[in-house]
mmCIF file with all atom_site columns, C-alpha atoms in Angstrom:
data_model
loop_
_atom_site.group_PDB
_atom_site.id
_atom_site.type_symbol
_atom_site.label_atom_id
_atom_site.label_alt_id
_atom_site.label_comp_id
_atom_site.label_asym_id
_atom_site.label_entity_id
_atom_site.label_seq_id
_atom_site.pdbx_PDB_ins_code
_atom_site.Cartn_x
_atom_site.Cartn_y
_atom_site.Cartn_z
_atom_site.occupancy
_atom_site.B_iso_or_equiv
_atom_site.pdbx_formal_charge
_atom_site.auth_seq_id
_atom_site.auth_comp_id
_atom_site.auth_asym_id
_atom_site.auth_atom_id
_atom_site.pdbx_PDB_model_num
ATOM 1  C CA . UNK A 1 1  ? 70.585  101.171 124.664 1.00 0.00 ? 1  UNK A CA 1
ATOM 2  C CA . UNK A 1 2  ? 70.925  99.200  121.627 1.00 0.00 ? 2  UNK A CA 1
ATOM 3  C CA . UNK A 1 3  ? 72.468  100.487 118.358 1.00 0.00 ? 3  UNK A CA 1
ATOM 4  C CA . UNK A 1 4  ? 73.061  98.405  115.555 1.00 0.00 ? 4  UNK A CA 1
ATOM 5  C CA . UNK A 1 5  ? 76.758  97.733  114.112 1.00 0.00 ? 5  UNK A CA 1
ATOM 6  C CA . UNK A 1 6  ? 76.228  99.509  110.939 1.00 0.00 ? 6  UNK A CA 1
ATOM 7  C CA . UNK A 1 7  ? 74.376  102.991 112.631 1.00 0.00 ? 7  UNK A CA 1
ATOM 8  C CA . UNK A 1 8  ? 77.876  102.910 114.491 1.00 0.00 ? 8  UNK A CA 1
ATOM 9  C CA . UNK A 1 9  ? 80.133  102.352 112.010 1.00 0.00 ? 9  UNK A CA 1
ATOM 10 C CA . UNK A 1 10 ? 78.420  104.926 109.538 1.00 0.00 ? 10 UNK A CA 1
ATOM 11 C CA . UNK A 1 11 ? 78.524  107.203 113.003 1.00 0.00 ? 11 UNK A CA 1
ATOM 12 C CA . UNK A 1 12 ? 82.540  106.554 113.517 1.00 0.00 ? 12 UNK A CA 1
ATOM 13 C CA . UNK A 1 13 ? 82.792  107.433 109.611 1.00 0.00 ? 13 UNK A CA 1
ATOM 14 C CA . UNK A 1 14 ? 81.246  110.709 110.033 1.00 0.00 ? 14 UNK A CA 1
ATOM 15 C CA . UNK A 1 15 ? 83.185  111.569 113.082 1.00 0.00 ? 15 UNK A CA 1
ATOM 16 C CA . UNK A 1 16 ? 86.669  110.731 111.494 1.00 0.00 ? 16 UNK A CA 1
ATOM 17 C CA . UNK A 1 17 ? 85.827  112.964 108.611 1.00 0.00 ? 17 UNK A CA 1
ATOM 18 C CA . UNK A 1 18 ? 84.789  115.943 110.432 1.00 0.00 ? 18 UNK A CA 1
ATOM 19 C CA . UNK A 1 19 ? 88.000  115.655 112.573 1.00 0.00 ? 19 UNK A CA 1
ATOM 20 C CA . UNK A 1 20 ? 90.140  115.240 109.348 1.00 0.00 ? 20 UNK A CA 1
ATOM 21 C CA . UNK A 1 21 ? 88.416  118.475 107.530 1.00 0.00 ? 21 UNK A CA 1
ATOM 22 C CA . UNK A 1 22 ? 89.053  119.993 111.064 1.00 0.00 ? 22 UNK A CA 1
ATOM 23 C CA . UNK A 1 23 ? 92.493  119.251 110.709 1.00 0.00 ? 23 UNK A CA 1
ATOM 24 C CA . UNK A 1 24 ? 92.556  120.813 107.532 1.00 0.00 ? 24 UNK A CA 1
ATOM 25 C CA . UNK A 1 25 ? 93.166  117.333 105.819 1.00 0.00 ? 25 UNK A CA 1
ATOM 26 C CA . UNK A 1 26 ? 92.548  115.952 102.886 1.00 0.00 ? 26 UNK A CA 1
ATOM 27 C CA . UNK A 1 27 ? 91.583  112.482 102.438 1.00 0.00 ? 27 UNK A CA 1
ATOM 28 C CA . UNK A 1 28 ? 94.803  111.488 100.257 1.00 0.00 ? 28 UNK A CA 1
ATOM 29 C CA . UNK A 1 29 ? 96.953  113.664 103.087 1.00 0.00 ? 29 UNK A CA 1
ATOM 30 C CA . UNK A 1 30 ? 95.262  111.179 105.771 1.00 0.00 ? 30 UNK A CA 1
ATOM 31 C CA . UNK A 1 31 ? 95.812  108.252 104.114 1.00 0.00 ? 31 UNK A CA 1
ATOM 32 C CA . UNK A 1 32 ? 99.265  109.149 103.189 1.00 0.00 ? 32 UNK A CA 1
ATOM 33 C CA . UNK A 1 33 ? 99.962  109.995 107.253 1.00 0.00 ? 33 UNK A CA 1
ATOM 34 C CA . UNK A 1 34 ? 98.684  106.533 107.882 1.00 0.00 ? 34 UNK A CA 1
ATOM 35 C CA . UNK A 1 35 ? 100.458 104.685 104.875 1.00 0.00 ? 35 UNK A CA 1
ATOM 36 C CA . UNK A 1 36 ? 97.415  103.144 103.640 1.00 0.00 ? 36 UNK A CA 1
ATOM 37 C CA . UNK A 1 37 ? 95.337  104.031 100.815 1.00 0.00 ? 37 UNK A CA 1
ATOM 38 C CA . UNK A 1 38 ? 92.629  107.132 99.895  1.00 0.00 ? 38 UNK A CA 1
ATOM 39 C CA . UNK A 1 39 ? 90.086  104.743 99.118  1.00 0.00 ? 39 UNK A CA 1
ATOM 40 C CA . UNK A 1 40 ? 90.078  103.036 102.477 1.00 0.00 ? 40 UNK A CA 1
ATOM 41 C CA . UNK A 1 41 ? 89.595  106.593 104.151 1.00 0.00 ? 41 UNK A CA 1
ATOM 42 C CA . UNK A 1 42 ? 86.840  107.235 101.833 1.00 0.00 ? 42 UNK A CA 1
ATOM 43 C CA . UNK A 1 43 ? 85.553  103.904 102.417 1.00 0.00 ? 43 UNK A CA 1
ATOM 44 C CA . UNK A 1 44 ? 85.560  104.319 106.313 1.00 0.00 ? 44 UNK A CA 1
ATOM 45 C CA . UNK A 1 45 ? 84.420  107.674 106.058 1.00 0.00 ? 45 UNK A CA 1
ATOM 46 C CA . UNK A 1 46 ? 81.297  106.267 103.847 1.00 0.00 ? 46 UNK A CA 1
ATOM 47 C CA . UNK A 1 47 ? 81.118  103.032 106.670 1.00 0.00 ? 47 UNK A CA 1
ATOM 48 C CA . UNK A 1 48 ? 81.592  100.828 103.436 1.00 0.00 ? 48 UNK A CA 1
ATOM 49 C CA . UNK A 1 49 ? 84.142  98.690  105.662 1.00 0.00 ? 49 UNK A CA 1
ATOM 50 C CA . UNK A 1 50 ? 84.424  97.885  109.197 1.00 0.00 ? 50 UNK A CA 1
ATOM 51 C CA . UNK A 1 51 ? 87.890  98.917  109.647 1.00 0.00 ? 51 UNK A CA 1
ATOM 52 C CA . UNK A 1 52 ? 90.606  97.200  112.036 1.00 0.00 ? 52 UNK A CA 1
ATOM 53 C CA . UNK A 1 53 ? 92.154  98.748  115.514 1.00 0.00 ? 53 UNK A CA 1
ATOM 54 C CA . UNK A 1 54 ? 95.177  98.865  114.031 1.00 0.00 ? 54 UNK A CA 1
ATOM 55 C CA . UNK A 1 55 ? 93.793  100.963 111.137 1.00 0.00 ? 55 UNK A CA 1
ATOM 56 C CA . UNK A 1 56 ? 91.432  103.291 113.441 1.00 0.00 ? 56 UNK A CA 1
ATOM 57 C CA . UNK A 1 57 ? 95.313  103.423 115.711 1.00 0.00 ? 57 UNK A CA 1
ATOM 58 C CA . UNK A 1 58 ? 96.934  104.923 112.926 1.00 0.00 ? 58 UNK A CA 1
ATOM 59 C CA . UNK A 1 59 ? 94.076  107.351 111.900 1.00 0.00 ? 59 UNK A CA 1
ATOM 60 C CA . UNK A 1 60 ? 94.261  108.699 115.099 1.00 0.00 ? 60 UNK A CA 1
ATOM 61 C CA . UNK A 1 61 ? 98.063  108.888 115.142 1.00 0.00 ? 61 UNK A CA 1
ATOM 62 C CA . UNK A 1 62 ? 97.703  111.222 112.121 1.00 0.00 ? 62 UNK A CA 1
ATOM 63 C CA . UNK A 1 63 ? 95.109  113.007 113.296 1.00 0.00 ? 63 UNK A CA 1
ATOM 64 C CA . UNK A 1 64 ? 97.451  113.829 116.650 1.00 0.00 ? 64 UNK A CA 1
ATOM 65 C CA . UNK A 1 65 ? 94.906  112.350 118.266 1.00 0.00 ? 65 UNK A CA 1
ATOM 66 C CA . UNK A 1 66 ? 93.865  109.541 121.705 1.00 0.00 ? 66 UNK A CA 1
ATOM 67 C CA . UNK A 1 67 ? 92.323  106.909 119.411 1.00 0.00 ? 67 UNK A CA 1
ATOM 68 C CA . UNK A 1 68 ? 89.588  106.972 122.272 1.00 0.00 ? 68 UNK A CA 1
ATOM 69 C CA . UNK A 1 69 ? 89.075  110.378 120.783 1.00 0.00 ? 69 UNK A CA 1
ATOM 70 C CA . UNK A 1 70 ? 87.824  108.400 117.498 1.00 0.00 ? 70 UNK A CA 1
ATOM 71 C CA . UNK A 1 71 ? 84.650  107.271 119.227 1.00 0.00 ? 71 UNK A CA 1
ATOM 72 C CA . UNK A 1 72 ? 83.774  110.501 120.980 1.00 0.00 ? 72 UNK A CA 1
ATOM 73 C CA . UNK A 1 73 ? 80.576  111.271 118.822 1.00 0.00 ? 73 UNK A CA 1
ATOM 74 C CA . UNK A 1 74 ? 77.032  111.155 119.202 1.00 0.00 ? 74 UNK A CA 1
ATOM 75 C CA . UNK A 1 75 ? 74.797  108.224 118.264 1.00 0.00 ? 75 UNK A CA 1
ATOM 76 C CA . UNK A 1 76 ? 72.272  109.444 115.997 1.00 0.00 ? 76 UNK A CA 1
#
């Protein structure tokens, strides 16, 4: 199957956002968990960037999550 870089990032965005709002998280209580800034979560979460390992590492850290967990979603 082929999927295109940007159908996956956009994918990955969605994903981390519905698992922050599951969390009960808002995007400024993410980014401040992960020490980086709200606009880079909105940015991810709008696949405006394609984010680093170390980035997606410390999402998932915050999230209390496996970062494998982070690309457990559905291509659509």
């Amino acid at each position: 199957m082929d999927i295109s870089e940007e159908i996956f990032i956009a994918n990955l965005g969605t994903h981390i956002r519905q698992l922050r709002e599951k969390k009960g998280l808002s995007q400024q209580a993410l980014a401040d968990d992960c020490d980086i800034k709200k606009t880079q979560i909105g940015r991810i979460e709008r696949a405006e960037i394609n984010t680093t390992v170390k980035t997606l590492v410390k999402i998932a850290n915050a999230l209390d999550i496996e970062p494998k967990e982070l690309f457990d979603f559905p291509l659509k």
